[in-house]
XYZ file of C-alpha atoms in Angstrom:
477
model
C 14.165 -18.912 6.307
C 14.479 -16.365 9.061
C 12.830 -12.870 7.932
C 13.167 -9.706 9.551
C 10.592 -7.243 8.476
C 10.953 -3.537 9.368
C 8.543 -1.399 8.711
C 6.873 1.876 10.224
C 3.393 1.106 10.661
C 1.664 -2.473 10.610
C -1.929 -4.171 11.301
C -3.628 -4.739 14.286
C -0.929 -2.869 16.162
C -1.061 1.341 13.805
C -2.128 2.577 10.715
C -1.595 5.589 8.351
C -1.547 3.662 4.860
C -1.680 0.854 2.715
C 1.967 -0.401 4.253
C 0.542 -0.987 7.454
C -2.158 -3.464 5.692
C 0.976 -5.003 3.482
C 3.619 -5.782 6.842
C 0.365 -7.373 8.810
C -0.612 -9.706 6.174
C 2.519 -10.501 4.464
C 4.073 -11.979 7.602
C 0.994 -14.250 8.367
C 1.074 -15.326 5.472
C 4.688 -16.583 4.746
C 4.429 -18.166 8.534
C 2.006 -20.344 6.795
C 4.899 -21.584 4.194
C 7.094 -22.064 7.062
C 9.129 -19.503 7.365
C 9.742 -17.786 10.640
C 8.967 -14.151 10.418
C 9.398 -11.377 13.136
C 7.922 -8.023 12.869
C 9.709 -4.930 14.568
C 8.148 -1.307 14.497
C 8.275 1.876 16.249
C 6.040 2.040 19.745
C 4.025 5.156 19.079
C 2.493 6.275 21.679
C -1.334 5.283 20.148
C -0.009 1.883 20.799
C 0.693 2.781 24.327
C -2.911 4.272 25.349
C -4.443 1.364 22.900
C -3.703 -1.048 25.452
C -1.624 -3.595 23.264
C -0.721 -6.701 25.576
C 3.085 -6.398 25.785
C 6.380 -8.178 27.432
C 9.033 -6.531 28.805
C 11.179 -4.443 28.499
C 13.081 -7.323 27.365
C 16.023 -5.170 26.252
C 17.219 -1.661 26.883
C 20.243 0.329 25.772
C 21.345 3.943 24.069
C 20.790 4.756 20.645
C 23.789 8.013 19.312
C 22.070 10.728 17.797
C 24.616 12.727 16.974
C 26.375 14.317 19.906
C 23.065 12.947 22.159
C 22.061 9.635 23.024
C 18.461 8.399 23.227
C 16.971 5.686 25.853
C 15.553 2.589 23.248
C 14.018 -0.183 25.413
C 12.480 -3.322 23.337
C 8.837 -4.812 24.158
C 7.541 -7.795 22.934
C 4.099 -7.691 21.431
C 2.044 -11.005 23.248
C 1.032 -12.243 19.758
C 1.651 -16.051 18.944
C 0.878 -15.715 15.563
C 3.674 -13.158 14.039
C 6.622 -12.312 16.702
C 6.428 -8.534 17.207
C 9.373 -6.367 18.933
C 8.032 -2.914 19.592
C 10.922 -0.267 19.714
C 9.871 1.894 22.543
C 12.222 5.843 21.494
C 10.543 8.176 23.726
C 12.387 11.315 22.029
C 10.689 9.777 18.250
C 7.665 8.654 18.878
C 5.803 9.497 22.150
C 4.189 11.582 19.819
C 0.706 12.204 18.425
C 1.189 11.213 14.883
C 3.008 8.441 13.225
C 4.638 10.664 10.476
C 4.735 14.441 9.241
C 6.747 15.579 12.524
C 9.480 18.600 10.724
C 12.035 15.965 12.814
C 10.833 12.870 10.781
C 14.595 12.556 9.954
C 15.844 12.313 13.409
C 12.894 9.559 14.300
C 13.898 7.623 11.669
C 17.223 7.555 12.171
C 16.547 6.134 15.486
C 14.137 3.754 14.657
C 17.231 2.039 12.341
C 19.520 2.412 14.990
C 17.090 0.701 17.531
C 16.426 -2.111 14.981
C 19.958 -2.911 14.603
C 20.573 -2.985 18.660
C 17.596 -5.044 18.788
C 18.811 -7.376 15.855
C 21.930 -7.657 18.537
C 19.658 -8.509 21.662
C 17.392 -11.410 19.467
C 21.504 -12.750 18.300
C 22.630 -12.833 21.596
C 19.983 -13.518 23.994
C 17.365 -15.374 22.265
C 19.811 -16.787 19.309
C 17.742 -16.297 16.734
C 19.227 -14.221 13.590
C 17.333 -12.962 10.349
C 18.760 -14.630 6.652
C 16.933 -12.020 5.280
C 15.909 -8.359 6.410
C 13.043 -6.994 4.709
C 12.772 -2.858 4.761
C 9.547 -1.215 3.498
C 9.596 2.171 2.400
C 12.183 5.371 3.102
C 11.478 4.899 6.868
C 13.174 1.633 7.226
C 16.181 2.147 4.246
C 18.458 3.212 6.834
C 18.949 -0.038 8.327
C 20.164 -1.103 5.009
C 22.354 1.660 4.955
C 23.600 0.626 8.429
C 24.278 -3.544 7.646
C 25.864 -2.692 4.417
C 28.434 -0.643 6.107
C 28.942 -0.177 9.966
C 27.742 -3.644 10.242
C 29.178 -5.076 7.658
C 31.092 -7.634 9.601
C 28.381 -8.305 12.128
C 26.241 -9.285 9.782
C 27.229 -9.010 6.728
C 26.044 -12.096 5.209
C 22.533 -11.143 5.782
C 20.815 -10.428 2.569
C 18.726 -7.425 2.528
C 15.589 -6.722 0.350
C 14.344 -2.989 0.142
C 10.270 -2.786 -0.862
C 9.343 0.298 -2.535
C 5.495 1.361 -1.816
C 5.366 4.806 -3.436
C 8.239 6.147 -4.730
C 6.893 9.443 -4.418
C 7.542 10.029 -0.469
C 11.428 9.625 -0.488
C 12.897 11.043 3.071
C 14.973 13.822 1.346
C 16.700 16.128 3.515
C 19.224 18.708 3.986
C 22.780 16.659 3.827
C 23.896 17.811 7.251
C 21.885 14.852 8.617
C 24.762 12.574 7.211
C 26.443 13.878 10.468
C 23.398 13.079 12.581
C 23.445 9.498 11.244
C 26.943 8.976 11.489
C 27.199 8.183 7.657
C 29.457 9.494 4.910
C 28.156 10.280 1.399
C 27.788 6.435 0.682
C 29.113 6.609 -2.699
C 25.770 8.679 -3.825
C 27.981 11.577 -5.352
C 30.851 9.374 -6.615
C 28.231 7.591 -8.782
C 26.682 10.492 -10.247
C 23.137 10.113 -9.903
C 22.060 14.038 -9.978
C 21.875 16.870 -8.064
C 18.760 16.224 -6.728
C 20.068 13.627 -4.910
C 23.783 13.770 -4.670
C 23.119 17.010 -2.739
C 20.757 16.276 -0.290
C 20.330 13.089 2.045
C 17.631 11.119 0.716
C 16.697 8.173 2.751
C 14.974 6.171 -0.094
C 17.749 6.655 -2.579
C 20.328 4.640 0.319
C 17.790 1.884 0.828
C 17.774 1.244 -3.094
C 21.793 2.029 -2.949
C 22.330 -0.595 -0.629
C 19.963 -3.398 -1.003
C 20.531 -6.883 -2.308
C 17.223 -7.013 -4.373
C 14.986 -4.012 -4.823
C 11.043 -4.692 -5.074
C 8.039 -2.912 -5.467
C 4.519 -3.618 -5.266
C 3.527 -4.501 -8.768
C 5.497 -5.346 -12.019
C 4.548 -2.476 -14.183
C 5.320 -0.009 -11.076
C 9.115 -1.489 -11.287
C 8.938 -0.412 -14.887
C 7.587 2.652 -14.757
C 9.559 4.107 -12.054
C 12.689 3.509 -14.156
C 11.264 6.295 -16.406
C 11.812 9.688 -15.839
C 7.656 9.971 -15.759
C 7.330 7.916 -12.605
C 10.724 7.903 -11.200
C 10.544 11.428 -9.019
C 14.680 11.853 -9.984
C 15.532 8.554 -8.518
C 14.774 6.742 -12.429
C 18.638 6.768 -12.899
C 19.605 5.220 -9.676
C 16.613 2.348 -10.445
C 18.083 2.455 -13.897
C 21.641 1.267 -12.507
C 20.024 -1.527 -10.562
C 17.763 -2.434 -12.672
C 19.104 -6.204 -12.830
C 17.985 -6.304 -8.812
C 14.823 -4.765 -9.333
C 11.380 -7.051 -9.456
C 7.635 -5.993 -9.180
C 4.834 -8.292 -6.655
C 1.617 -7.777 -6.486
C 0.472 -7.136 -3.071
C -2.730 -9.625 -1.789
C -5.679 -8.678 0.051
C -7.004 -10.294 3.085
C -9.468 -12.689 1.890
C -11.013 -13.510 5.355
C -11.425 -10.144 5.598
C -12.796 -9.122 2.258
C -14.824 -11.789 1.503
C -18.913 -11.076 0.184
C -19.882 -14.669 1.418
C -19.052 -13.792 5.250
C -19.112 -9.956 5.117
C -20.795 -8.556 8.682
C -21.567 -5.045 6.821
C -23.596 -6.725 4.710
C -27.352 -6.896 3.907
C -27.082 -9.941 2.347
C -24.043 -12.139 1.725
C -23.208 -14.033 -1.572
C -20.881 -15.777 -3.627
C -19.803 -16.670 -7.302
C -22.426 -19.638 -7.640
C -25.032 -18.211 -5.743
C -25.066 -13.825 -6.874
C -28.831 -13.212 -5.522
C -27.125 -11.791 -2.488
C -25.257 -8.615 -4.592
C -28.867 -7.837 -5.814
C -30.150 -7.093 -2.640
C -26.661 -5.375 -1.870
C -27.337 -2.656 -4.153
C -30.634 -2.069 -3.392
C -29.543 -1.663 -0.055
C -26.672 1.094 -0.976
C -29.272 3.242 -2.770
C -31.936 3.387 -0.346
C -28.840 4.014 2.116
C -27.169 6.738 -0.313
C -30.618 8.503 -1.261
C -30.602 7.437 -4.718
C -33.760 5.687 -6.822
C -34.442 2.095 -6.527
C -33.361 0.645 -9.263
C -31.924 -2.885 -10.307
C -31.701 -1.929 -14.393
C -30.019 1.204 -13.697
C -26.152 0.751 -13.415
C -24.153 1.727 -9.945
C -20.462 3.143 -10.327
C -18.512 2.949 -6.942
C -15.309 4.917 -5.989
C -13.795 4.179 -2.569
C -10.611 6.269 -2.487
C -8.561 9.047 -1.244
C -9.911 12.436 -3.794
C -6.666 13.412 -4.661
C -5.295 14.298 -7.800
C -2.977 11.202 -7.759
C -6.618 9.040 -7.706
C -7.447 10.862 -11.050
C -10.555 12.924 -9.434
C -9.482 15.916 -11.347
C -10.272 13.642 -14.697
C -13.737 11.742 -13.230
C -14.855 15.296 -12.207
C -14.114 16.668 -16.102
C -16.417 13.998 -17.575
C -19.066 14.363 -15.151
C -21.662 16.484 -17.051
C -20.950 13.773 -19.516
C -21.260 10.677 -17.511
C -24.503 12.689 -16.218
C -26.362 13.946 -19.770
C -25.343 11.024 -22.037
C -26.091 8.420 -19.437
C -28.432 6.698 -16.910
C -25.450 5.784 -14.439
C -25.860 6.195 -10.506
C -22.473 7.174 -8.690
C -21.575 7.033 -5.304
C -18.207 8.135 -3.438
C -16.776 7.679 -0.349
C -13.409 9.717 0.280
C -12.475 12.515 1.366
C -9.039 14.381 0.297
C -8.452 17.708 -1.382
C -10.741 20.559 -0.150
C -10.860 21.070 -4.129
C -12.072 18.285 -5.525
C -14.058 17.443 -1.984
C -16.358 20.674 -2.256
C -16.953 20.010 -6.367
C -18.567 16.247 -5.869
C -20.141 17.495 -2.921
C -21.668 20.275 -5.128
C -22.162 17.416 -7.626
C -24.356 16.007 -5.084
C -25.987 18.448 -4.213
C -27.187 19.285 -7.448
C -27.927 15.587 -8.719
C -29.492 14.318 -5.573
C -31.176 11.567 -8.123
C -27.897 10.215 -9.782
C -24.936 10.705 -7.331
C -24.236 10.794 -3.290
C -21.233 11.390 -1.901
C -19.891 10.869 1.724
C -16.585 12.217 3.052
C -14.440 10.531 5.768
C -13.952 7.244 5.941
C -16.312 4.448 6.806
C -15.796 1.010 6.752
C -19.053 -0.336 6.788
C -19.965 1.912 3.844
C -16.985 0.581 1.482
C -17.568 -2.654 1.954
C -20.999 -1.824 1.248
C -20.224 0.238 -2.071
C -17.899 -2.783 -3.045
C -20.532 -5.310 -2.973
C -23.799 -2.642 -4.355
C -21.842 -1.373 -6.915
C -21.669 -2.598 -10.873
C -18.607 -0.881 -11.614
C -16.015 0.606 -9.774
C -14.009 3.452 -10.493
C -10.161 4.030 -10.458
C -8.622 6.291 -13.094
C -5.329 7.133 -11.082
C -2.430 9.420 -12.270
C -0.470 6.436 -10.930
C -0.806 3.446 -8.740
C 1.879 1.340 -6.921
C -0.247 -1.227 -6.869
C -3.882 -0.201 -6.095
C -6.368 -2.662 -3.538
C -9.351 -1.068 -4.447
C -9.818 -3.253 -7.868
C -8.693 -6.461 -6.059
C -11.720 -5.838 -3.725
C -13.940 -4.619 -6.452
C -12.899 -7.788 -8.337
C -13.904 -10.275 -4.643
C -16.748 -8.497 -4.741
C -18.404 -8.661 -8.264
C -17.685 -4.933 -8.783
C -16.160 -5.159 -12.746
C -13.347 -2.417 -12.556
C -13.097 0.390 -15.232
C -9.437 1.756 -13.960
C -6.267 3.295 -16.100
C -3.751 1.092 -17.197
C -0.767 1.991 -14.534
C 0.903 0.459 -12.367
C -0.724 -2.614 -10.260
C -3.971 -1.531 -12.043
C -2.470 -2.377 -15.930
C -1.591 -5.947 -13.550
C -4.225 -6.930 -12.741
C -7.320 -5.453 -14.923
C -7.553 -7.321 -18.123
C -9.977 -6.347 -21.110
C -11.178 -8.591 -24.299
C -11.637 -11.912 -24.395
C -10.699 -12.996 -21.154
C -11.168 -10.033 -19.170
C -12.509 -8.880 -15.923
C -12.724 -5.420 -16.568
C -12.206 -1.943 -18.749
C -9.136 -0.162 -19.112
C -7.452 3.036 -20.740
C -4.333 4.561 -20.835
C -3.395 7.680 -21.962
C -4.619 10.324 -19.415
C -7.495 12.347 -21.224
C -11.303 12.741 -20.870
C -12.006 10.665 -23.938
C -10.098 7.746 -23.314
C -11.680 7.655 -19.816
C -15.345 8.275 -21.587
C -14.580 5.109 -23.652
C -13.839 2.581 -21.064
C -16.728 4.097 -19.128
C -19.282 3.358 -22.497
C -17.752 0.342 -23.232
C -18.599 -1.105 -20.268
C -21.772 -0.147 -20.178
C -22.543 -1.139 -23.193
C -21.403 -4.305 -21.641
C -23.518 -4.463 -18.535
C -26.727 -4.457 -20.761
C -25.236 -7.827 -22.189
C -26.838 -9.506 -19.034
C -24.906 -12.601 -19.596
C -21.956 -11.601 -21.072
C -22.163 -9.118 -17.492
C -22.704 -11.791 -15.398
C -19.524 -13.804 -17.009
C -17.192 -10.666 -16.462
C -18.066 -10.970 -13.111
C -17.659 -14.163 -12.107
C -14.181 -14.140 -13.987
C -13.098 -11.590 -11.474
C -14.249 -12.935 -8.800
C -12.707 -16.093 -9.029
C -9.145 -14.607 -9.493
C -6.696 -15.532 -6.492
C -5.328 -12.327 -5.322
C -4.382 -13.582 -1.651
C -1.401 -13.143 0.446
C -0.797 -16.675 0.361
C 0.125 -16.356 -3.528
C 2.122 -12.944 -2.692
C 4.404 -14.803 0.115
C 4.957 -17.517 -2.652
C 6.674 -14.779 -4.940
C 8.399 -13.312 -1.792
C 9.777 -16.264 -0.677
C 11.482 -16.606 -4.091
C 12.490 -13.144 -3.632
C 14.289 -14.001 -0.571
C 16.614 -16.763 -2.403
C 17.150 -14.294 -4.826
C 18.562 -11.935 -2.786
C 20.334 -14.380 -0.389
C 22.089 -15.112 -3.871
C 23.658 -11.583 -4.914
């Protein structure tokens, strides 16, 4: 198949997210099933002063904005591996940022109007024409919007698939933009779906209007977000597609993440030989400031500390996790000045038993993935969640809340490779935390948990497999 993907950000080229990780790797990785993918994104001007090897212009036109037209001229990434079209709009995105401009709207609308001229050029010049167009996130949805309707007879017969990565951010607007973007209401009143949407132009609400097949990024993530709960007011709209609407686990990049080859590492391992993750955690207390000790057991977080993380709940049962047991802890994030400043206090005061480094550094999470015991991730909600994939490569068991792509992919019992809880509370997170620790001084039932995980297949490679079927799916409807 011919696949289209359209997304705002994407690996090696600019990241702000997790999507950028998901539209680098996914591509590679259904190239290797045979399928010829193409990549198109914004060219922001970090890509510009980066240096990125590019050809071209090898289009240029006129995008309407309204009354105003905008110059849109098409480079070609030099990249064998994953055709990349970079849409150079110097009125969107010569800019500093990649998103949070108060004109966000206008960019976007743009970018879909320069992916559909450029969808043109590739048809008419080069011959080549997606069977499928894959959108990620309210960015993209637009472009939906526009095949579904303007061109409808251009391309009609292209099947479209619309990937949800957090429902939360949607695009919404003030509806005067539907005169920007040269769209009518789009049927979004006539079907009744709310207020909250039917009055007010919400670019994630068209791209699940409009698509052939709906996904998202795990399977209980597609079921939640049908709930009023997790559905941020679009739950009815989801509800009247449900039928179109599937959940795939995202992959990780197992070159990348991988404890036998890891450069960050003090000593690299695998699941038949684990004397390497001993010496790992050595090495992340002596680097952290905490005691020496190979008995004592390590919790790792590596996350944004936000309340969406659940850092609100791990700092509520911190003067338990710190009086009623012998448990290091060590953080890397940074986030809310809130919740920042109280670990850091944490730390300050219980220089023995927790460290905590804000920011972001890369060496350091690998680090805390492969020195830690246990690693942390009691989130409100979670799309699909990475951290636990890595933990799980890694040897780090997971102790997360059952949501989303965590309640996926962390079993507990018999054949588990972790610790779970559900409802949101204190004591249900102080009960997967003593349960597995109760578990780690089982030193061979430990050491079984462990290898369990890390033997799990999260790749892209199985990811692209379920996409692919996705595709056929939607090429279907």
């Amino acid at each position: 198949m011919n696949v289209l993907f359209v997304a705002a950000e994407a690996t090696p080229y600019v990241k702000a997210g997790g999507l950028a990780d998901v539209a680098g790797a996914l591509p590679a990785a259904l190239r290797t099933l045979g399928h010829d993918v193409r990549v198109v994104l914004p060219r922001y001007r970090e890509i510009r002063q980066n240096g990125v090897p590019m050809e071209g212009p090898i289009a240029a036109t006129f995008l309407p904005l309204g009354e105003r037209a905008e110059e849109l001229r098409v480079w070609r990434a030099r990249d064998d591996d994953v055709p990349t079209y970079l849409l150079d709009v110097p009125a969107a995105f010569e800019r500093g940022v990649i998103y949070g401009e108060s004109d966000d709207h206008r960019r976007f609308i743009l970018f879909a109007r320069a992916v559909l001229a450029t969808m043109q050029h590739l048809r008419e010049v080069d011959g080549w024409q997606p069977d499928v167009v894959h959108c990620h996130d309210w960015h993209a949805a637009l472009v939906i919007n526009y095949l579904k309707t303007y061109y409808a007879y251009t391309f009609g017969h292209i099947a479209t698939v619309f990937t949800i990565h957090n429902l939360a951010y949607q695009g919404q607007v003030h509806p005067d933009v539907l005169a920007v973007a040269g769209l009518s209401e789009g049927g979004l009143v006539e079907n009744g779906l709310g207020a909250g949407i039917a009055h007010s132009f919400n670019f994630m609400a068209r791209g699940i209007l409009y698509a052939d097949v709906v996904s998202t990024v795990s399977p209980t993530y597609a079921r939640e977000i049908m709930t009023p709960e997790y559905g941020e007011r679009l739950d009815g709209l989801l509800r009247r597609r449900q039928d179109r609407v599937a959940g795939i686990l995202n992959g990780i990049d197992t070159g990348r993440y991988d404890p036998a080859t890891d450069r960050h590492l003090v000593a690299t391992y695998d699941v038949d030989h684990l004397e390497g993750k001993a010496e790992c955690k050595a090495a992340l207390q002596t680097r952290c400031g905490l005691p020496v000790d190979a008995a004592r057991p390590l919790l790792g977080v590596v996350s944004r500390l936000v309340e969406q993380k659940g850092f609100d709940l791990l700092h509520v049962i911190m003067p338990w996790l710190l009086q009623e047991t012998d448990a290091q802890l060590v953080l890397l994030g940074s986030g809310q000045p809130y919740l920042q400043e109280a670990f850091q206090r944490l730390a300050h005061h219980h220089p023995q038993r927790v460290a905590v480094t804000t920011g972001f550094d890369a060496a350091l999470a690998q680090q805390i993935y492969a020195g830690s015991d246990a690693f942390l991730m009691p989130s409100r909600f979670e799309p699909c969640g990475l951290g636990q994939l890595i933990a799980l490569r890694y040897g780090s068991v997971p102790i997360v809340r059952a949501t989303g792509g965590l309640a996926d992919t962390v079993r507990e019992g018999y054949d588990g490779n972790g610790f779970r809880f559900h409802p949101y509370e204190a004591s249900h997170f102080i009960d997967a935390i003593r349960r597995a620790l109760i578990s780690y001084r089982d030193v061979d039932g430990w050491k079984l948990l462990r290898e369990r995980g890390m033997r799990e297949d999260h790749s892209w490679t199985m990811a692209a497999r379920h996409y692919a079927g996705l595709y056929q799916w939607a090429r279907g409807q």
